[in-house]
Tab-separated table of C-alpha atoms in Angstrom:
chain	number	residue	atom	x	y	z
A	1	MET	CA	-38.126	-9.538	-1.967
A	2	SER	CA	-35.560	-7.610	0.009
A	3	GLU	CA	-32.989	-10.367	-0.338
A	4	PHE	CA	-32.900	-9.704	-4.104
A	5	LEU	CA	-32.282	-5.975	-3.724
A	6	LYS	CA	-28.832	-4.758	-2.675
A	7	VAL	CA	-28.167	-1.097	-2.000
A	8	SER	CA	-24.546	-0.098	-2.477
A	9	SER	CA	-22.411	2.786	-3.686
A	10	SER	CA	-21.035	3.010	-7.229
A	11	PRO	CA	-19.462	1.687	-9.344
A	12	HIS	CA	-22.310	-0.684	-10.222
A	13	PHE	CA	-20.285	-3.030	-12.413
A	14	TYR	CA	-20.709	-6.804	-12.198
A	15	THR	CA	-17.914	-9.062	-13.427
A	16	GLY	CA	-18.979	-12.413	-12.049
A	17	GLU	CA	-15.816	-12.550	-9.952
A	18	SER	CA	-15.788	-12.367	-6.189
A	19	VAL	CA	-13.141	-11.979	-3.516
A	20	PRO	CA	-13.112	-15.732	-2.784
A	21	SER	CA	-12.834	-16.676	-6.462
A	22	ILE	CA	-9.987	-14.205	-7.022
A	23	MET	CA	-8.152	-15.354	-3.909
A	24	LYS	CA	-8.537	-18.970	-4.977
A	25	GLY	CA	-7.060	-17.992	-8.330
A	26	VAL	CA	-4.080	-16.357	-6.619
A	27	LEU	CA	-3.537	-19.491	-4.523
A	28	ILE	CA	-3.607	-21.629	-7.674
A	29	SER	CA	-1.058	-19.310	-9.296
A	30	LEU	CA	1.231	-19.655	-6.266
A	31	ALA	CA	0.981	-23.459	-6.178
A	32	PRO	CA	4.018	-24.123	-8.440
A	33	ALA	CA	6.268	-21.887	-6.333
A	34	THR	CA	4.876	-23.445	-3.138
A	35	LEU	CA	5.716	-26.946	-4.302
A	36	GLY	CA	9.109	-25.679	-5.462
A	37	ALA	CA	9.846	-24.191	-2.035
A	38	VAL	CA	9.096	-27.510	-0.336
A	39	TYR	CA	11.184	-29.397	-2.905
A	40	PHE	CA	14.194	-27.095	-2.603
A	41	PHE	CA	14.136	-26.592	1.180
A	42	GLY	CA	12.365	-29.639	2.602
A	43	TRP	CA	9.707	-30.160	5.233
A	44	HIS	CA	10.812	-27.260	7.394
A	45	ALA	CA	9.683	-24.999	4.559
A	46	ALA	CA	6.322	-26.766	4.523
A	47	MET	CA	6.004	-26.229	8.273
A	48	LEU	CA	6.719	-22.521	7.897
A	49	ILE	CA	4.077	-22.230	5.185
A	50	VAL	CA	1.459	-24.032	7.292
A	51	LEU	CA	2.248	-21.976	10.406
A	52	SER	CA	2.218	-18.690	8.538
A	53	ILE	CA	-1.138	-19.436	6.918
A	54	GLY	CA	-2.619	-20.868	10.104
A	55	SER	CA	-1.585	-17.922	12.262
A	56	ALA	CA	-2.914	-15.446	9.701
A	57	VAL	CA	-6.305	-17.177	9.490
A	58	ALA	CA	-6.563	-17.571	13.279
A	59	ALA	CA	-5.615	-13.928	13.859
A	60	GLU	CA	-8.251	-12.764	11.383
A	61	ALA	CA	-10.964	-14.921	12.985
A	62	LEU	CA	-10.062	-13.651	16.465
A	63	CYS	CA	-9.929	-10.000	15.406
A	64	GLN	CA	-13.306	-10.190	13.694
A	65	ARG	CA	-14.801	-11.917	16.709
A	66	LEU	CA	-13.493	-9.150	18.976
A	67	ARG	CA	-14.709	-6.469	16.565
A	68	LYS	CA	-18.091	-8.220	16.375
A	69	VAL	CA	-18.164	-8.118	12.602
A	70	PRO	CA	-19.071	-10.974	10.262
A	71	ARG	CA	-16.225	-13.445	9.804
A	72	SER	CA	-14.615	-13.375	6.378
A	73	ILE	CA	-11.985	-16.071	6.710
A	74	ASP	CA	-13.772	-18.028	3.999
A	75	ASP	CA	-12.770	-15.380	1.440
A	76	TYR	CA	-9.222	-16.861	1.504
A	77	SER	CA	-7.553	-13.430	1.717
A	78	ALA	CA	-5.852	-14.367	5.004
A	79	VAL	CA	-4.633	-17.586	3.397
A	80	VAL	CA	-3.070	-15.594	0.554
A	81	THR	CA	-1.473	-13.201	3.050
A	82	GLY	CA	-0.045	-16.069	5.088
A	83	LEU	CA	1.339	-17.813	2.009
A	84	LEU	CA	2.946	-14.638	0.641
A	85	LEU	CA	4.470	-13.965	4.039
A	86	ALA	CA	5.932	-17.487	4.116
A	87	PHE	CA	7.427	-16.817	0.685
A	88	ASN	CA	9.341	-13.926	2.295
A	89	LEU	CA	10.888	-16.014	5.069
A	90	PRO	CA	14.286	-17.740	4.951
A	91	ALA	CA	14.011	-21.505	4.904
A	92	ASN	CA	15.724	-21.858	8.277
A	93	ALA	CA	13.479	-19.348	10.047
A	94	PRO	CA	12.261	-20.492	13.478
A	95	TRP	CA	8.612	-21.509	13.774
A	96	TRP	CA	7.715	-18.551	15.977
A	97	LEU	CA	8.860	-16.086	13.320
A	98	ALA	CA	6.206	-17.381	10.917
A	99	VAL	CA	3.539	-17.156	13.619
A	100	LEU	CA	4.600	-13.677	14.700
A	101	GLY	CA	4.650	-12.478	11.101
A	102	GLY	CA	1.238	-13.944	10.345
A	103	VAL	CA	-0.331	-12.286	13.379
A	104	PHE	CA	1.328	-8.932	12.623
A	105	ALA	CA	0.211	-9.012	8.984
A	106	ILE	CA	-3.437	-9.502	9.887
A	107	VAL	CA	-3.768	-7.568	13.131
A	108	VAL	CA	-1.535	-4.532	12.505
A	109	ALA	CA	-1.508	-4.239	8.726
A	110	LYS	CA	-5.078	-5.275	7.938
A	111	GLU	CA	-7.670	-5.453	10.718
A	112	VAL	CA	-6.562	-2.218	12.420
A	113	PHE	CA	-7.564	-0.408	9.238
A	114	GLY	CA	-10.939	-2.138	9.026
A	115	GLY	CA	-10.148	-5.372	7.215
A	116	ILE	CA	-9.864	-6.301	3.575
A	117	GLY	CA	-10.295	-3.378	1.216
A	118	PHE	CA	-9.230	-0.771	3.773
A	119	ASN	CA	-5.591	-1.616	4.425
A	120	VAL	CA	-2.988	0.891	3.234
A	121	TRP	CA	-0.096	-1.516	2.802
A	122	ASN	CA	0.210	-5.021	1.504
A	123	PRO	CA	-0.124	-7.011	4.769
A	124	ALA	CA	2.453	-9.666	3.900
A	125	LEU	CA	5.048	-7.058	2.952
A	126	ALA	CA	4.304	-4.992	6.051
A	127	ALA	CA	4.946	-8.093	8.151
A	128	ARG	CA	8.173	-8.803	6.289
A	129	ALA	CA	9.337	-5.235	6.898
A	130	PHE	CA	8.523	-5.637	10.593
A	131	LEU	CA	10.425	-8.922	10.839
A	132	LEU	CA	13.353	-7.556	8.832
A	133	ALA	CA	13.693	-4.512	11.081
A	134	SER	CA	13.251	-6.532	14.282
A	135	PHE	CA	15.222	-9.681	13.471
A	136	PRO	CA	17.718	-8.798	10.691
A	137	THR	CA	20.165	-11.532	11.640
A	138	ILE	CA	17.560	-14.252	11.154
A	139	MET	CA	16.004	-12.696	8.062
A	140	ILE	CA	19.044	-11.937	5.897
A	141	SER	CA	22.394	-12.612	7.526
A	142	SER	CA	22.138	-15.934	9.292
A	143	PRO	CA	25.489	-17.776	9.025
A	144	ASP	CA	23.684	-21.068	8.428
A	145	TYR	CA	21.452	-19.831	5.629
A	146	PRO	CA	20.134	-23.015	3.969
A	147	VAL	CA	21.320	-24.217	0.597
A	148	PRO	CA	18.546	-25.268	-1.825
A	149	ARG	CA	18.477	-28.899	-2.923
A	150	GLY	CA	20.884	-29.430	-5.814
A	151	GLY	CA	22.133	-25.839	-5.721
A	152	THR	CA	24.334	-23.357	-3.950
A	153	LEU	CA	23.751	-20.192	-1.951
A	154	SER	CA	24.705	-17.295	-4.181
A	155	GLY	CA	26.057	-19.519	-6.955
A	156	LEU	CA	29.183	-17.391	-6.807
A	157	THR	CA	32.275	-17.571	-4.613
A	158	LEU	CA	35.102	-15.147	-3.978
A	159	ASP	CA	38.168	-16.781	-2.443
A	160	GLY	CA	35.916	-19.400	-0.940
A	161	VAL	CA	33.553	-16.802	0.486
A	162	THR	CA	29.919	-16.825	-0.535
A	163	GLN	CA	26.764	-15.222	0.823
A	164	ALA	CA	23.085	-16.000	1.027
A	165	THR	CA	22.143	-14.549	-2.365
A	166	PRO	CA	23.907	-13.259	-5.491
A	167	LEU	CA	22.789	-9.705	-4.694
A	168	GLN	CA	24.387	-9.897	-1.250
A	169	LEU	CA	27.711	-11.137	-2.615
A	170	ILE	CA	27.837	-8.480	-5.347
A	171	LYS	CA	26.823	-5.640	-3.027
A	172	ASN	CA	28.810	-6.563	0.074
A	173	THR	CA	31.951	-8.133	-1.348
A	174	VAL	CA	32.505	-7.605	-5.081
A	175	ALA	CA	31.375	-3.990	-5.468
A	176	PRO	CA	33.582	-2.570	-2.671
A	177	ILE	CA	36.640	-4.148	-4.304
A	178	LEU	CA	35.903	-2.945	-7.824
A	179	GLN	CA	34.915	0.553	-6.694
A	180	ASN	CA	38.180	1.027	-4.813
A	181	PRO	CA	40.691	-1.447	-6.282
A	182	SER	CA	43.755	0.357	-4.903
A	183	ALA	CA	42.712	-0.618	-1.384
A	184	PHE	CA	42.827	-4.339	-2.194
A	185	SER	CA	45.457	-6.774	-3.408
A	186	PRO	CA	45.778	-7.574	-7.145
A	187	ARG	CA	44.563	-11.103	-6.410
A	188	GLU	CA	41.416	-9.819	-4.723
A	189	VAL	CA	40.699	-7.500	-7.636
A	190	GLN	CA	41.292	-10.289	-10.121
A	191	ASN	CA	38.944	-12.600	-8.238
A	192	ALA	CA	36.257	-9.908	-8.044
A	193	HIS	CA	36.410	-9.538	-11.833
A	194	ALA	CA	36.174	-13.310	-12.168
A	195	VAL	CA	33.029	-13.376	-10.007
A	196	LEU	CA	31.501	-10.612	-12.063
A	197	ALA	CA	32.275	-12.543	-15.246
A	198	GLN	CA	30.364	-15.546	-13.870
A	199	THR	CA	27.201	-13.435	-13.730
A	200	GLY	CA	27.301	-13.195	-17.515
A	201	GLN	CA	27.264	-16.931	-18.095
A	202	TRP	CA	24.209	-18.949	-19.074
A	203	GLU	CA	24.693	-21.467	-16.238
A	204	PHE	CA	24.263	-18.702	-13.676
A	205	TYR	CA	20.954	-17.580	-15.175
A	206	ARG	CA	19.758	-21.138	-15.635
A	207	ASN	CA	20.189	-21.671	-11.898
A	208	LEU	CA	18.293	-18.467	-11.155
A	209	LEU	CA	15.432	-19.585	-13.396
A	210	LEU	CA	15.254	-23.113	-11.988
A	211	GLY	CA	15.764	-22.257	-8.324
A	212	ASN	CA	19.233	-23.609	-7.612
A	213	MET	CA	20.149	-20.419	-5.758
A	214	GLY	CA	19.731	-19.240	-2.207
A	215	GLY	CA	17.015	-16.876	-1.123
A	216	VAL	CA	13.785	-16.812	0.801
A	217	LEU	CA	11.227	-19.560	0.199
A	218	GLY	CA	9.349	-17.948	-2.640
A	219	GLU	CA	12.035	-16.210	-4.644
A	220	THR	CA	14.408	-18.986	-5.583
A	221	SER	CA	12.779	-20.196	-8.807
A	222	ALA	CA	11.869	-17.467	-11.265
A	223	ILE	CA	10.325	-19.873	-13.745
A	224	LEU	CA	7.840	-21.305	-11.211
A	225	LEU	CA	6.735	-17.779	-10.326
A	226	LEU	CA	6.374	-16.896	-14.008
A	227	ILE	CA	4.159	-19.934	-14.576
A	228	GLY	CA	1.857	-18.613	-11.869
A	229	ALA	CA	1.998	-15.117	-13.350
A	230	VAL	CA	0.810	-16.451	-16.710
A	231	TYR	CA	-2.227	-17.934	-14.966
A	232	LEU	CA	-3.021	-14.559	-13.375
A	233	PHE	CA	-2.835	-12.874	-16.775
A	234	VAL	CA	-5.049	-15.511	-18.391
A	235	ARG	CA	-7.656	-15.028	-15.671
A	236	LYS	CA	-7.217	-11.224	-15.967
A	237	TYR	CA	-6.567	-10.886	-12.243
A	238	ILE	CA	-3.607	-8.535	-12.679
A	239	ASP	CA	-2.879	-5.598	-14.972
A	240	TRP	CA	0.205	-5.994	-17.196
A	241	ARG	CA	1.242	-2.356	-16.680
A	242	VAL	CA	2.455	-2.841	-13.122
A	243	PRO	CA	4.818	-5.822	-13.601
A	244	LEU	CA	6.020	-4.545	-16.989
A	245	GLY	CA	6.669	-1.034	-15.696
A	246	TYR	CA	8.241	-2.335	-12.502
A	247	ILE	CA	10.579	-4.883	-14.070
A	248	GLY	CA	11.431	-2.619	-17.011
A	249	THR	CA	12.353	0.250	-14.704
A	250	VAL	CA	14.547	-1.990	-12.552
A	251	ALA	CA	16.325	-3.343	-15.646
A	252	LEU	CA	17.013	0.134	-17.033
A	253	ALA	CA	17.984	1.737	-13.735
A	254	ALA	CA	20.171	-1.232	-12.777
A	255	TRP	CA	22.042	-0.975	-16.082
A	256	VAL	CA	22.656	2.743	-15.560
A	257	PHE	CA	23.296	2.976	-11.822
A	258	ALA	CA	23.938	-0.471	-10.326
A	259	GLY	CA	27.165	-1.490	-12.019
A	260	PRO	CA	30.056	-2.073	-9.582
A	261	GLU	CA	32.443	-0.571	-12.155
A	262	GLY	CA	30.543	2.685	-12.738
A	263	TYR	CA	27.608	4.056	-14.708
A	264	PHE	CA	26.173	1.969	-17.572
A	265	THR	CA	27.991	-1.177	-16.423
A	266	GLY	CA	25.163	-2.768	-14.467
A	267	ASN	CA	23.735	-6.208	-15.212
A	268	PRO	CA	19.971	-5.815	-15.776
A	269	LEU	CA	19.244	-9.534	-15.938
A	270	LEU	CA	20.998	-10.157	-12.624
A	271	HIS	CA	18.789	-7.585	-10.902
A	272	VAL	CA	15.619	-8.861	-12.552
A	273	LEU	CA	16.084	-12.565	-11.793
A	274	SER	CA	17.814	-12.236	-8.410
A	275	GLY	CA	16.073	-11.379	-5.187
A	276	GLY	CA	12.354	-10.882	-4.864
A	277	LEU	CA	11.597	-8.786	-7.932
A	278	ILE	CA	9.607	-11.418	-9.847
A	279	LEU	CA	7.613	-12.316	-6.733
A	280	GLY	CA	7.007	-8.678	-5.857
A	281	ALA	CA	6.212	-7.420	-9.353
A	282	PHE	CA	3.594	-10.064	-10.187
A	283	PHE	CA	2.103	-11.048	-6.835
A	284	MET	CA	2.481	-8.081	-4.462
A	285	ALA	CA	2.739	-4.833	-6.412
A	286	THR	CA	-0.438	-5.877	-8.251
A	287	ASP	CA	-2.490	-6.067	-5.040
A	288	MET	CA	-5.891	-4.628	-5.958
A	289	VAL	CA	-6.354	-2.866	-2.627
A	290	THR	CA	-2.995	-1.154	-2.236
A	291	SER	CA	-2.147	-0.220	-5.841
A	292	PRO	CA	-3.650	2.564	-8.010
A	293	VAL	CA	-6.798	1.952	-10.013
A	294	THR	CA	-6.130	4.293	-12.943
A	295	ARG	CA	-3.975	3.301	-15.925
A	296	LYS	CA	-1.686	6.308	-15.569
A	297	GLY	CA	-1.522	5.660	-11.866
A	298	LYS	CA	-0.384	2.090	-12.428
A	299	TRP	CA	2.508	3.322	-14.594
A	300	VAL	CA	3.518	5.888	-11.979
A	301	PHE	CA	3.280	3.250	-9.255
A	302	ALA	CA	5.333	0.725	-11.222
A	303	VAL	CA	8.087	3.165	-12.181
A	304	GLY	CA	8.258	4.409	-8.604
A	305	CYS	CA	8.621	0.849	-7.319
A	306	GLY	CA	11.394	0.194	-9.817
A	307	LEU	CA	13.390	3.330	-9.026
A	308	LEU	CA	13.086	2.806	-5.272
A	309	THR	CA	14.113	-0.838	-5.565
A	310	VAL	CA	17.331	0.038	-7.393
A	311	LEU	CA	18.000	2.999	-5.091
A	312	ILE	CA	17.763	0.752	-2.019
A	313	ARG	CA	19.828	-1.995	-3.629
A	314	VAL	CA	22.600	0.423	-4.640
A	315	LYS	CA	22.639	2.974	-1.813
A	316	GLY	CA	20.654	1.359	0.985
A	317	GLY	CA	21.772	-0.876	3.778
A	318	TYR	CA	20.018	-3.955	2.396
A	319	PRO	CA	20.947	-5.843	-0.778
A	320	GLU	CA	17.233	-6.250	-1.567
A	321	GLY	CA	14.764	-3.382	-1.937
A	322	VAL	CA	11.528	-4.829	-3.289
A	323	SER	CA	9.600	-4.947	-0.016
A	324	TYR	CA	10.267	-1.395	1.100
A	325	ALA	CA	9.838	-0.028	-2.435
A	326	ILE	CA	6.342	-1.484	-2.743
A	327	LEU	CA	5.380	-0.400	0.767
A	328	LEU	CA	6.487	3.180	0.084
A	329	MET	CA	4.528	3.266	-3.146
A	330	ASN	CA	1.522	1.716	-1.345
A	331	THR	CA	1.648	4.778	0.900
A	332	ALA	CA	1.588	7.049	-2.141
A	333	THR	CA	-1.287	5.215	-3.840
A	334	PRO	CA	-4.118	7.551	-2.683
A	335	LEU	CA	-2.122	10.563	-3.915
A	336	ILE	CA	-1.353	8.863	-7.231
A	337	ASP	CA	-5.023	8.025	-7.739
A	338	ALA	CA	-6.013	11.606	-6.942
A	339	TYR	CA	-3.637	13.104	-9.527
A	340	THR	CA	-4.248	10.555	-12.263
A	341	ARG	CA	-8.027	10.414	-11.971
A	342	PRO	CA	-9.622	10.685	-15.440
A	343	ARG	CA	-11.645	13.834	-16.074
A	344	VAL	CA	-15.379	13.307	-15.847
A	345	TYR	CA	-16.926	13.361	-19.320
A	346	GLY	CA	-18.281	16.827	-20.046
A	347	ALA	CA	-16.610	18.431	-17.044
A	348	GLU	CA	-14.207	21.344	-17.460
A	349	ALA	CA	-10.596	20.847	-16.518
A	350	ALA	CA	-8.864	23.152	-14.071
A	351	GLY	CA	-8.387	26.583	-15.672
A	352	GLY	CA	-11.411	26.157	-17.918
A	353	LYS	CA	-9.530	24.199	-20.633
């Protein structure tokens, strides 16, 4: 009889879903982008994905054995973490970087806090932040950054100079020229304007949608990520408020603050489709453990992620800001939940109102 009776804390709400079924759903949603990464970057990308997932699963099994707690590797959460981490690696990353990242994500960002459901930060993003801070040359500025099949790196060139991603070229090369044109030759200024004009053409956005642009494994093709996002919405695994609030805030703030020629000259679509925003907004900021549970809290979380992303992209040292923005808002999640908690029915609000 006891096996039919389970004693647990509230909320006592049964949906029919379980951690394994949700994680399987997330893996299905990431399948198009996974296949796209292998297509665009070849078998080395596949090796990185396998190593990242394998190291994450092995690290979780070892940690739980050492902690003498029941193994939960069959809930697929470590597989999801490993895959998302691989999506944040450059295609030419060495094999040991994937292994190191997978171990860090599980051991430091997850198991140290008690395992799934207790981690403060998204484990894959925490591992990316660790790798980015420890090995910046490999992660974002390698001179032999791989070109995707049938595409180019940034899709833009300035006097024959290009960089790994469109955001890097705009931030590091074009913006300094347009913000201080008197310090550069007329030809350099003219070329910078020409590059900026290319970002308004349909061909540029088509390449961003299809994946013919440089970037880490999982961020090259926006349309493959959006296909997976639709699946998550259909299965009701993610709340629309977070990606909508996140992407909308980035678009608005980028238009106001991120233009290389001054306020209200930014290109919202460039900032939405470039970099890791689509991946982060749909697959990482929506993490059930590290994001707020209240509706108001989700809006606050999403807007905060958006503002921090643009702030880092415009004023920070990195051309991309999605990872650190989400991690910072993960840290604020308990506070957001505390201040946006709905009032208990029948209870008086503070001040007796």
